[in-house]
């Protein structure tokens, strides 16, 4: 049986980046866009070009560099915005202009101060203009879920007639319930002329914790694009979390028989790259990518896990790219092992750069025996900065680490094997990272982790 393909539209760089504390510079956006490309998302919303010169430049650079996915740029429904978006996007292999205009009475009356008739006209004109520049045009009626439904149908019909190829239905304020949101998608499919020619998209906010559930309800009623973000970042409580949407469709194929193009093994690296760039840590209990997502602490769980992982595990950590915590990096680790761990943390290197990372790694490993992910991240950052003055081997790792990376990145993620082993063999000495805490803003690198002696021999050798 053919499973419908769901287009994954990532808006980490636009909606996500708009959230407090998550702003990124051009270089950081480019790095994340390249990671999103590896992750296999279909569309990258790279920014809102008219918002700032930095946003414009980021969209332009991403459009010029990342060639496989569709690159979208956001624009309000007016000529200046659409033109600016197009300027930034025109070098893309597959550009998309994403036009939005609020349609709910509350937004029309208090924010835009226009009538429904004016709204309809403005939406139609903006889409027509965008279409004259770019074949791929998406339209979003902002606050769709609080819009009068017959009026929403009228707007959607008008923008389809004007050339929109994707119609996105935002639950801008995160107010909808799954059944309600699903019904709205169904109503649009039943009532809007021409709807079968376009892709219907979901865009759900998480104010009531229902963003993923609402998106899935939309998909079940015929939406074929989901807008979402890494780690669920976004305005206020965030957007639908990309990793959760994707893994629901993997783990529960029986109920959600859809395909995506996402390479799930890249989910963890993408999450780590975002956390490191924004310095906004992932909440420990975050589904799929939180550091406790695969940790088993309770004795009875550990016992079950040792007997058969299926007792408590619905997916393996490896399936989402979580590094195997039994593999410890030390001075005998080879270059390949080092490169692999760097990739798992969201960093890819050219050969020369890897040489430098490896050189510093060996020096550090000689001093501190076990190199934790947090040390590695710091070392990588120094190499990227070309900083030779402050070598990580000089003993300042723990002292300087607090300001350099978020606490989540500083703890060894997913210590499943180590903690399970500790519980199973009665050796209670292992520090479970779940119990290791630092004060706010302070990394926890100086606290010793589980002692993995004996496992070093199993590790990859050779340079
Ligand atoms: Zn949004």
Tab-separated table of C-alpha atoms and ligand atoms in Angstrom:
chain	number	residue	atom	x	y	z
A	1	UNK	CA	0.000	0.000	0.000
A	2	UNK	CA	1.264	3.455	-0.901
A	3	UNK	CA	1.552	5.725	2.066
A	4	UNK	CA	0.881	9.425	1.465
A	5	UNK	CA	4.045	11.516	1.520
A	6	UNK	CA	4.000	14.406	4.007
A	7	UNK	CA	6.043	17.485	3.137
A	8	UNK	CA	8.108	18.555	6.128
A	9	UNK	CA	8.345	22.351	6.166
A	10	UNK	CA	10.916	23.434	8.723
A	11	UNK	CA	10.496	26.927	10.120
A	12	UNK	CA	13.192	26.785	12.809
A	13	UNK	CA	15.026	29.615	11.065
A	14	UNK	CA	11.967	31.865	10.804
A	15	UNK	CA	9.251	31.191	13.395
A	16	UNK	CA	11.741	29.491	15.701
A	17	UNK	CA	14.302	32.202	15.370
A	18	UNK	CA	11.654	34.780	16.312
A	19	UNK	CA	11.305	33.270	19.761
A	20	UNK	CA	13.032	34.943	22.692
A	21	UNK	CA	16.679	33.981	23.083
A	22	UNK	CA	16.809	32.071	19.805
A	23	UNK	CA	18.143	34.672	17.413
A	24	UNK	CA	20.989	33.542	15.156
A	25	UNK	CA	23.473	35.335	12.953
A	26	UNK	CA	23.923	34.661	9.252
A	27	UNK	CA	26.714	32.136	9.736
A	28	UNK	CA	24.756	30.217	12.365
A	29	UNK	CA	21.654	30.141	10.179
A	30	UNK	CA	23.681	28.811	7.284
A	31	UNK	CA	25.148	26.063	9.444
A	32	UNK	CA	21.716	25.048	10.689
A	33	UNK	CA	20.268	25.137	7.150
A	34	UNK	CA	23.006	22.714	6.053
A	35	UNK	CA	22.107	20.431	8.939
A	36	UNK	CA	18.404	20.657	7.978
A	37	UNK	CA	19.428	19.638	4.474
A	38	UNK	CA	21.203	16.555	5.873
A	39	UNK	CA	18.121	15.871	7.965
A	40	UNK	CA	16.133	15.684	4.734
A	41	UNK	CA	13.425	18.294	5.318
A	42	UNK	CA	11.531	19.242	2.164
A	43	UNK	CA	11.209	22.977	2.756
A	44	UNK	CA	13.399	25.335	4.769
A	45	UNK	CA	11.779	28.616	5.698
A	46	UNK	CA	14.991	30.583	5.894
A	47	UNK	CA	13.688	33.887	7.229
A	48	UNK	CA	11.611	37.012	6.761
A	49	UNK	CA	13.710	39.057	4.335
A	50	UNK	CA	12.111	42.446	4.922
A	51	UNK	CA	12.466	42.159	8.704
A	52	UNK	CA	16.154	43.112	8.723
A	53	UNK	CA	19.246	43.211	6.550
A	54	UNK	CA	20.585	40.258	8.514
A	55	UNK	CA	17.475	38.223	7.752
A	56	UNK	CA	17.698	39.184	4.097
A	57	UNK	CA	21.332	38.161	3.905
A	58	UNK	CA	20.690	34.858	5.658
A	59	UNK	CA	17.920	33.950	3.220
A	60	UNK	CA	20.080	34.963	0.260
A	61	UNK	CA	23.074	32.942	1.456
A	62	UNK	CA	20.999	29.879	2.267
A	63	UNK	CA	19.255	30.117	-1.124
A	64	UNK	CA	22.631	30.240	-2.848
A	65	UNK	CA	24.197	27.424	-0.814
A	66	UNK	CA	21.544	24.851	0.062
A	67	UNK	CA	20.260	23.502	-3.220
A	68	UNK	CA	18.166	20.406	-2.580
A	69	UNK	CA	15.229	21.614	-0.472
A	70	UNK	CA	12.752	24.321	-1.346
A	71	UNK	CA	13.854	27.581	0.286
A	72	UNK	CA	11.001	29.775	1.470
A	73	UNK	CA	10.996	33.399	2.541
A	74	UNK	CA	8.169	35.054	4.445
A	75	UNK	CA	6.401	38.219	3.307
A	76	UNK	CA	3.455	40.247	4.523
A	77	UNK	CA	0.755	40.685	1.923
A	78	UNK	CA	2.153	43.814	0.291
A	79	UNK	CA	4.298	44.571	-2.732
A	80	UNK	CA	7.378	45.772	-0.826
A	81	UNK	CA	7.577	42.625	1.275
A	82	UNK	CA	6.995	40.296	-1.649
A	83	UNK	CA	9.625	42.069	-3.756
A	84	UNK	CA	12.161	41.946	-0.948
A	85	UNK	CA	11.476	38.254	-0.364
A	86	UNK	CA	11.948	37.572	-4.050
A	87	UNK	CA	15.246	39.496	-4.133
A	88	UNK	CA	16.548	37.255	-1.385
A	89	UNK	CA	15.176	34.054	-2.918
A	90	UNK	CA	15.754	34.391	-6.617
A	91	UNK	CA	19.124	32.616	-6.510
A	92	UNK	CA	17.529	29.506	-4.968
A	93	UNK	CA	17.305	26.293	-6.943
A	94	UNK	CA	13.708	25.947	-5.711
A	95	UNK	CA	12.386	29.247	-4.300
A	96	UNK	CA	9.034	29.733	-2.557
A	97	UNK	CA	7.418	33.011	-1.519
A	98	UNK	CA	5.296	32.617	1.600
A	99	UNK	CA	2.702	35.394	1.900
A	100	UNK	CA	0.608	35.860	5.009
A	101	UNK	CA	-2.284	38.060	6.058
A	102	UNK	CA	-4.454	37.834	9.161
A	103	UNK	CA	-8.076	36.944	8.521
A	104	UNK	CA	-9.748	36.789	11.954
A	105	UNK	CA	-12.047	39.668	12.841
A	106	UNK	CA	-10.027	40.451	15.940
A	107	UNK	CA	-6.840	40.866	13.888
A	108	UNK	CA	-8.604	42.766	11.100
A	109	UNK	CA	-10.259	45.190	13.491
A	110	UNK	CA	-7.511	45.831	16.037
A	111	UNK	CA	-4.264	45.053	14.282
A	112	UNK	CA	-4.739	45.764	10.608
A	113	UNK	CA	-7.762	48.086	10.821
A	114	UNK	CA	-9.180	46.842	7.551
A	115	UNK	CA	-12.517	45.312	6.560
A	116	UNK	CA	-13.019	41.741	5.389
A	117	UNK	CA	-13.450	43.015	1.839
A	118	UNK	CA	-10.134	44.848	2.010
A	119	UNK	CA	-8.483	41.758	3.474
A	120	UNK	CA	-9.767	39.606	0.636
A	121	UNK	CA	-8.525	42.084	-1.948
A	122	UNK	CA	-5.121	42.466	-0.324
A	123	UNK	CA	-4.597	38.715	-0.086
A	124	UNK	CA	-5.567	38.193	-3.701
A	125	UNK	CA	-3.323	41.013	-4.960
A	126	UNK	CA	-0.297	39.941	-2.937
A	127	UNK	CA	-0.558	36.333	-4.121
A	128	UNK	CA	-1.025	37.465	-7.715
A	129	UNK	CA	2.093	39.627	-7.428
A	130	UNK	CA	4.116	36.835	-5.819
A	131	UNK	CA	2.967	34.465	-8.547
A	132	UNK	CA	4.218	36.870	-11.211
A	133	UNK	CA	7.706	36.402	-9.713
A	134	UNK	CA	7.752	32.802	-8.478
A	135	UNK	CA	5.854	29.672	-9.481
A	136	UNK	CA	5.784	28.321	-5.933
A	137	UNK	CA	3.612	30.519	-3.686
A	138	UNK	CA	2.297	29.688	-0.242
A	139	UNK	CA	-0.429	31.673	1.481
A	140	UNK	CA	-1.217	31.694	5.203
A	141	UNK	CA	-4.364	33.266	6.629
A	142	UNK	CA	-2.917	34.212	10.001
A	143	UNK	CA	-5.095	33.299	12.994
A	144	UNK	CA	-7.086	30.989	10.701
A	145	UNK	CA	-8.461	28.962	13.598
A	146	UNK	CA	-10.205	32.023	15.027
A	147	UNK	CA	-11.475	33.197	11.632
A	148	UNK	CA	-15.136	33.007	10.654
A	149	UNK	CA	-15.179	29.771	8.649
A	150	UNK	CA	-17.216	30.961	5.619
A	151	UNK	CA	-14.895	33.975	5.329
A	152	UNK	CA	-11.823	31.741	5.646
A	153	UNK	CA	-13.184	29.595	2.807
A	154	UNK	CA	-13.683	32.724	0.710
A	155	UNK	CA	-10.094	33.888	1.264
A	156	UNK	CA	-8.601	30.466	0.562
A	157	UNK	CA	-10.632	30.188	-2.631
A	158	UNK	CA	-9.476	33.639	-3.746
A	159	UNK	CA	-5.773	32.958	-3.180
A	160	UNK	CA	-5.985	29.619	-4.978
A	161	UNK	CA	-7.572	31.396	-7.951
A	162	UNK	CA	-4.743	33.955	-7.755
A	163	UNK	CA	-2.108	31.213	-8.033
A	164	UNK	CA	-1.226	29.937	-4.538
A	165	UNK	CA	0.104	26.388	-4.667
A	166	UNK	CA	0.150	25.725	-0.903
A	167	UNK	CA	-2.436	26.950	1.580
A	168	UNK	CA	-1.294	26.910	5.178
A	169	UNK	CA	-3.826	26.997	8.025
A	170	UNK	CA	-2.134	28.467	11.104
A	171	UNK	CA	-3.373	27.952	14.614
A	172	UNK	CA	-1.418	31.108	15.360
A	173	UNK	CA	-2.419	31.404	19.000
A	174	UNK	CA	-2.391	27.702	19.860
A	175	UNK	CA	-6.084	27.675	20.724
A	176	UNK	CA	-7.434	24.743	18.720
A	177	UNK	CA	-8.268	21.234	19.886
A	178	UNK	CA	-7.272	18.302	17.684
A	179	UNK	CA	-10.797	17.375	16.619
A	180	UNK	CA	-11.646	20.994	15.937
A	181	UNK	CA	-8.514	21.562	13.872
A	182	UNK	CA	-9.087	18.364	11.903
A	183	UNK	CA	-12.686	19.421	11.225
A	184	UNK	CA	-11.483	22.778	9.933
A	185	UNK	CA	-9.198	21.080	7.403
A	186	UNK	CA	-12.030	18.794	6.357
A	187	UNK	CA	-14.414	21.729	5.939
A	188	UNK	CA	-11.938	23.523	3.697
A	189	UNK	CA	-11.579	20.411	1.565
A	190	UNK	CA	-15.355	20.147	1.263
A	191	UNK	CA	-16.212	23.793	0.668
A	192	UNK	CA	-13.367	25.489	-1.214
A	193	UNK	CA	-13.380	25.374	-5.011
A	194	UNK	CA	-9.984	24.382	-6.375
A	195	UNK	CA	-8.635	23.079	-3.044
A	196	UNK	CA	-7.738	19.745	-4.628
A	197	UNK	CA	-5.140	21.521	-6.771
A	198	UNK	CA	-3.108	22.805	-3.819
A	199	UNK	CA	-1.282	21.364	-0.845
A	200	UNK	CA	-2.967	22.016	2.493
A	201	UNK	CA	-0.514	22.718	5.299
A	202	UNK	CA	-0.675	22.805	9.096
A	203	UNK	CA	1.084	25.331	11.326
A	204	UNK	CA	0.201	24.779	14.968
A	205	UNK	CA	1.450	26.549	18.060
A	206	UNK	CA	1.909	24.829	21.360
A	207	UNK	CA	0.266	27.148	23.893
A	208	UNK	CA	-1.891	24.318	25.222
A	209	UNK	CA	0.653	21.613	24.460
A	210	UNK	CA	-1.375	20.409	21.471
A	211	UNK	CA	0.742	21.511	18.511
A	212	UNK	CA	1.787	18.003	17.495
A	213	UNK	CA	-1.657	16.510	18.149
A	214	UNK	CA	-3.323	19.263	16.118
A	215	UNK	CA	-0.876	18.864	13.230
A	216	UNK	CA	-1.524	15.121	13.139
A	217	UNK	CA	-5.287	15.707	13.234
A	218	UNK	CA	-4.842	18.007	10.232
A	219	UNK	CA	-2.858	15.355	8.382
A	220	UNK	CA	-5.550	12.773	9.046
A	221	UNK	CA	-8.062	15.082	7.383
A	222	UNK	CA	-5.958	15.607	4.290
A	223	UNK	CA	-3.233	18.146	5.059
A	224	UNK	CA	-0.055	17.056	3.265
A	225	UNK	CA	2.456	19.573	4.575
A	226	UNK	CA	3.370	20.066	8.233
A	227	UNK	CA	5.165	23.178	9.429
A	228	UNK	CA	7.331	22.478	12.427
A	229	UNK	CA	10.636	23.254	14.126
A	230	UNK	CA	13.581	21.463	15.683
A	231	UNK	CA	13.077	21.067	19.438
A	232	UNK	CA	9.650	22.684	18.934
A	233	UNK	CA	11.050	26.192	19.288
A	234	UNK	CA	8.912	29.107	18.155
A	235	UNK	CA	6.821	32.027	19.297
A	236	UNK	CA	5.701	31.755	22.949
A	237	UNK	CA	5.278	28.041	23.764
A	238	UNK	CA	6.669	27.099	20.379
A	239	UNK	CA	5.638	25.192	17.276
A	240	UNK	CA	4.944	21.580	16.540
A	241	UNK	CA	8.152	19.664	17.171
A	242	UNK	CA	9.602	18.192	13.981
A	243	UNK	CA	11.186	15.211	15.716
A	244	UNK	CA	7.926	14.263	17.406
A	245	UNK	CA	5.878	14.499	14.201
A	246	UNK	CA	8.399	12.382	12.308
A	247	UNK	CA	8.764	9.729	14.999
A	248	UNK	CA	5.010	9.402	15.530
A	249	UNK	CA	4.800	8.493	11.853
A	250	UNK	CA	7.660	5.999	12.254
A	251	UNK	CA	6.763	4.358	15.538
A	252	UNK	CA	2.991	4.342	15.002
A	253	UNK	CA	2.805	3.598	11.297
A	254	UNK	CA	-0.196	1.463	12.102
A	255	UNK	CA	-2.200	4.568	13.025
A	256	UNK	CA	-0.418	7.262	10.997
A	257	UNK	CA	0.438	5.607	7.730
A	258	UNK	CA	2.430	8.434	6.194
A	259	UNK	CA	5.935	8.829	4.865
A	260	UNK	CA	8.367	11.707	5.267
A	261	UNK	CA	11.733	12.240	3.653
A	262	UNK	CA	13.403	12.845	7.003
A	263	UNK	CA	16.515	10.835	7.899
A	264	UNK	CA	15.584	10.149	11.524
A	265	UNK	CA	19.203	9.300	12.426
A	266	UNK	CA	19.946	13.013	11.950
A	267	UNK	CA	17.351	14.168	14.484
A	268	UNK	CA	19.655	14.193	17.468
A	269	UNK	CA	22.466	15.984	15.643
A	270	UNK	CA	19.991	18.621	14.457
A	271	UNK	CA	18.651	19.126	17.959
A	272	UNK	CA	22.160	19.415	19.385
A	273	UNK	CA	23.276	21.843	16.689
A	274	UNK	CA	20.309	24.113	17.401
A	275	UNK	CA	20.819	23.982	21.178
A	276	UNK	CA	24.470	24.780	20.783
A	277	UNK	CA	23.932	27.644	18.349
A	278	UNK	CA	21.140	29.321	20.318
A	279	UNK	CA	22.485	28.277	23.730
A	280	UNK	CA	18.930	27.345	24.593
A	281	UNK	CA	19.142	23.903	26.160
A	282	UNK	CA	16.720	21.124	25.326
A	283	UNK	CA	14.451	20.351	28.266
A	284	UNK	CA	15.723	17.068	29.769
A	285	UNK	CA	12.401	15.271	29.366
A	286	UNK	CA	11.800	16.514	25.818
A	287	UNK	CA	10.405	13.667	23.733
A	288	UNK	CA	12.907	12.158	21.270
A	289	UNK	CA	15.805	14.590	21.832
A	290	UNK	CA	15.876	15.364	25.575
A	291	UNK	CA	18.790	13.883	27.487
A	292	UNK	CA	16.445	11.734	29.573
A	293	UNK	CA	14.360	10.559	26.618
A	294	UNK	CA	16.137	7.187	26.627
A	295	UNK	CA	17.445	7.103	30.199
A	296	UNK	CA	16.065	4.471	32.505
A	297	UNK	CA	16.585	5.129	36.160
A	298	UNK	CA	14.039	3.158	38.147
A	299	UNK	CA	15.462	-0.224	39.153
A	300	UNK	CA	12.564	-2.201	37.783
A	301	UNK	CA	12.905	-0.427	34.422
A	302	UNK	CA	16.635	-1.057	34.324
A	303	UNK	CA	16.073	-4.689	35.117
A	304	UNK	CA	13.544	-4.973	32.317
A	305	UNK	CA	15.808	-3.135	29.873
A	306	UNK	CA	18.657	-5.527	30.579
A	307	UNK	CA	16.445	-8.551	30.029
A	308	UNK	CA	14.849	-7.152	26.881
A	309	UNK	CA	14.839	-3.497	25.746
A	310	UNK	CA	11.345	-3.926	24.338
A	311	UNK	CA	10.011	-3.973	27.897
A	312	UNK	CA	10.348	-0.199	28.119
A	313	UNK	CA	11.618	1.011	24.777
A	314	UNK	CA	9.326	1.851	21.857
A	315	UNK	CA	12.205	3.020	19.642
A	316	UNK	CA	15.948	2.715	19.911
A	317	UNK	CA	18.198	5.694	20.675
A	318	UNK	CA	20.192	4.780	17.551
A	319	UNK	CA	17.110	5.243	15.365
A	320	UNK	CA	17.123	8.964	16.131
A	321	UNK	CA	20.906	9.290	16.099
A	322	UNK	CA	21.622	9.359	19.813
A	323	UNK	CA	25.288	8.468	20.333
A	324	UNK	CA	25.961	5.222	22.115
A	325	UNK	CA	27.037	6.373	25.543
A	326	UNK	CA	29.030	3.194	26.068
A	327	UNK	CA	31.551	4.481	23.586
A	328	UNK	CA	33.880	6.742	25.472
A	329	UNK	CA	36.283	9.059	23.735
A	330	UNK	CA	39.794	8.800	25.103
A	331	UNK	CA	43.315	9.123	23.849
A	332	UNK	CA	43.136	5.822	22.043
A	333	UNK	CA	40.108	6.831	20.065
A	334	UNK	CA	40.782	7.125	16.380
A	335	UNK	CA	40.106	9.927	14.000
A	336	UNK	CA	37.079	8.137	12.574
A	337	UNK	CA	35.504	7.749	15.994
A	338	UNK	CA	36.133	11.392	16.701
A	339	UNK	CA	34.608	12.476	13.382
A	340	UNK	CA	31.564	10.307	14.059
A	341	UNK	CA	30.964	11.823	17.485
A	342	UNK	CA	31.389	15.323	16.032
A	343	UNK	CA	28.741	14.497	13.429
A	344	UNK	CA	26.412	13.210	16.111
A	345	UNK	CA	26.809	16.546	17.834
A	346	UNK	CA	25.889	18.346	14.616
A	347	UNK	CA	29.367	19.233	13.289
A	348	UNK	CA	30.779	18.192	9.940
A	349	UNK	CA	34.407	18.829	9.083
A	350	UNK	CA	36.605	19.114	6.067
A	351	UNK	CA	39.707	16.991	6.330
A	352	UNK	CA	42.023	19.837	7.329
A	353	UNK	CA	39.677	21.058	10.013
A	354	UNK	CA	39.293	17.554	11.327
A	355	UNK	CA	43.069	17.275	11.532
A	356	UNK	CA	43.117	20.291	13.810
A	357	UNK	CA	40.244	19.017	15.943
A	358	UNK	CA	42.003	15.692	16.232
A	359	UNK	CA	45.342	17.265	17.150
A	360	UNK	CA	43.774	19.230	19.985
A	361	UNK	CA	41.677	16.250	21.009
A	362	UNK	CA	44.755	14.089	21.510
A	363	UNK	CA	46.391	16.753	23.660
A	364	UNK	CA	43.264	17.076	25.747
A	365	UNK	CA	42.692	13.333	26.059
A	366	UNK	CA	46.202	12.946	27.339
A	367	UNK	CA	45.356	15.275	30.193
A	368	UNK	CA	41.803	14.361	31.179
A	369	UNK	CA	41.489	10.675	30.243
A	370	UNK	CA	37.855	10.806	29.130
A	371	UNK	CA	36.702	13.480	26.757
A	372	UNK	CA	33.051	14.332	27.331
A	373	UNK	CA	30.764	15.839	24.694
A	374	UNK	CA	30.922	19.194	26.428
A	375	UNK	CA	34.708	19.271	26.138
A	376	UNK	CA	34.464	18.312	22.519
A	377	UNK	CA	31.951	21.070	21.757
A	378	UNK	CA	34.243	23.626	23.332
A	379	UNK	CA	37.218	22.336	21.422
A	380	UNK	CA	35.260	22.416	18.159
A	381	UNK	CA	34.197	25.984	18.811
A	382	UNK	CA	37.794	26.999	19.359
A	383	UNK	CA	38.886	25.351	16.130
A	384	UNK	CA	36.067	27.059	14.220
A	385	UNK	CA	37.102	30.383	15.647
A	386	UNK	CA	40.684	29.627	14.724
A	387	UNK	CA	41.530	30.258	18.355
A	388	UNK	CA	44.959	28.925	19.114
A	389	UNK	CA	45.572	31.134	22.104
A	390	UNK	CA	43.398	29.348	24.582
A	391	UNK	CA	44.021	25.679	24.187
A	392	UNK	CA	41.538	23.365	25.811
A	393	UNK	CA	44.424	21.283	26.921
A	394	UNK	CA	45.597	24.017	29.231
A	395	UNK	CA	43.303	23.052	32.039
A	396	UNK	CA	40.710	25.767	31.596
A	397	UNK	CA	37.974	23.553	30.222
A	398	UNK	CA	35.844	23.321	33.305
A	399	UNK	CA	36.516	26.861	34.368
A	400	UNK	CA	35.465	28.441	31.112
A	401	UNK	CA	32.777	26.050	30.053
A	402	UNK	CA	29.845	27.703	31.792
A	403	UNK	CA	29.639	30.532	29.360
A	404	UNK	CA	30.397	28.591	26.253
A	405	UNK	CA	27.579	26.134	25.814
A	406	UNK	CA	24.175	25.345	27.278
A	407	UNK	CA	23.935	23.031	30.262
A	408	UNK	CA	22.027	20.426	28.257
A	409	UNK	CA	24.929	20.065	25.883
A	410	UNK	CA	27.288	19.852	28.801
A	411	UNK	CA	25.962	16.630	30.201
A	412	UNK	CA	26.538	13.270	28.640
A	413	UNK	CA	23.324	12.592	26.815
A	414	UNK	CA	21.323	9.418	27.077
A	415	UNK	CA	23.328	7.377	29.531
A	416	UNK	CA	21.070	4.420	29.055
A	417	UNK	CA	23.667	1.743	28.846
A	418	UNK	CA	25.841	3.107	31.602
A	419	UNK	CA	23.052	3.647	34.094
A	420	UNK	CA	21.321	0.402	33.271
A	421	UNK	CA	24.556	-1.453	33.787
A	422	UNK	CA	25.093	0.290	37.088
A	423	UNK	CA	21.681	-0.746	38.363
A	424	UNK	CA	21.970	-4.243	37.011
A	425	UNK	CA	25.286	-5.234	38.520
A	426	UNK	CA	24.807	-3.582	41.869
A	427	UNK	CA	27.543	-1.069	41.283
A	428	UNK	CA	25.927	2.116	42.438
A	429	UNK	CA	28.871	4.384	41.871
A	430	UNK	CA	27.910	5.641	38.473
A	431	UNK	CA	26.684	9.173	38.506
A	432	UNK	CA	23.437	9.249	36.589
A	433	UNK	CA	23.447	12.455	34.609
A	434	UNK	CA	19.801	12.930	35.530
A	435	UNK	CA	21.015	13.519	39.060
A	436	UNK	CA	23.876	15.715	38.030
A	437	UNK	CA	22.833	19.304	38.100
A	438	UNK	CA	24.524	22.624	37.953
A	439	UNK	CA	23.104	25.966	38.972
A	440	UNK	CA	21.356	27.902	36.231
A	441	UNK	CA	23.612	28.866	33.386
A	442	UNK	CA	26.449	26.814	34.709
A	443	UNK	CA	27.715	23.769	32.945
A	444	UNK	CA	28.296	20.593	34.852
A	445	UNK	CA	31.458	19.400	33.243
A	446	UNK	CA	33.482	19.219	36.401
A	447	UNK	CA	31.233	16.542	37.869
A	448	UNK	CA	32.540	13.105	37.053
A	449	UNK	CA	30.455	10.834	34.917
A	450	UNK	CA	30.058	7.123	34.940
A	451	UNK	CA	33.293	5.224	34.983
A	452	UNK	CA	33.426	3.199	31.838
A	453	UNK	CA	36.650	1.384	32.475
A	454	UNK	CA	36.980	-1.731	30.469
A	455	UNK	CA	34.842	-0.382	27.665
A	456	UNK	CA	37.659	1.589	26.140
A	457	UNK	CA	39.011	-1.581	24.584
A	458	UNK	CA	35.842	-1.976	22.574
A	459	UNK	CA	36.213	1.378	21.032
A	460	UNK	CA	37.319	2.183	17.516
A	461	UNK	CA	41.030	2.289	16.944
A	462	UNK	CA	43.154	3.581	14.162
A	463	UNK	CA	43.833	6.944	12.662
B	1	LIG	ZN1	3.931	30.598	13.858
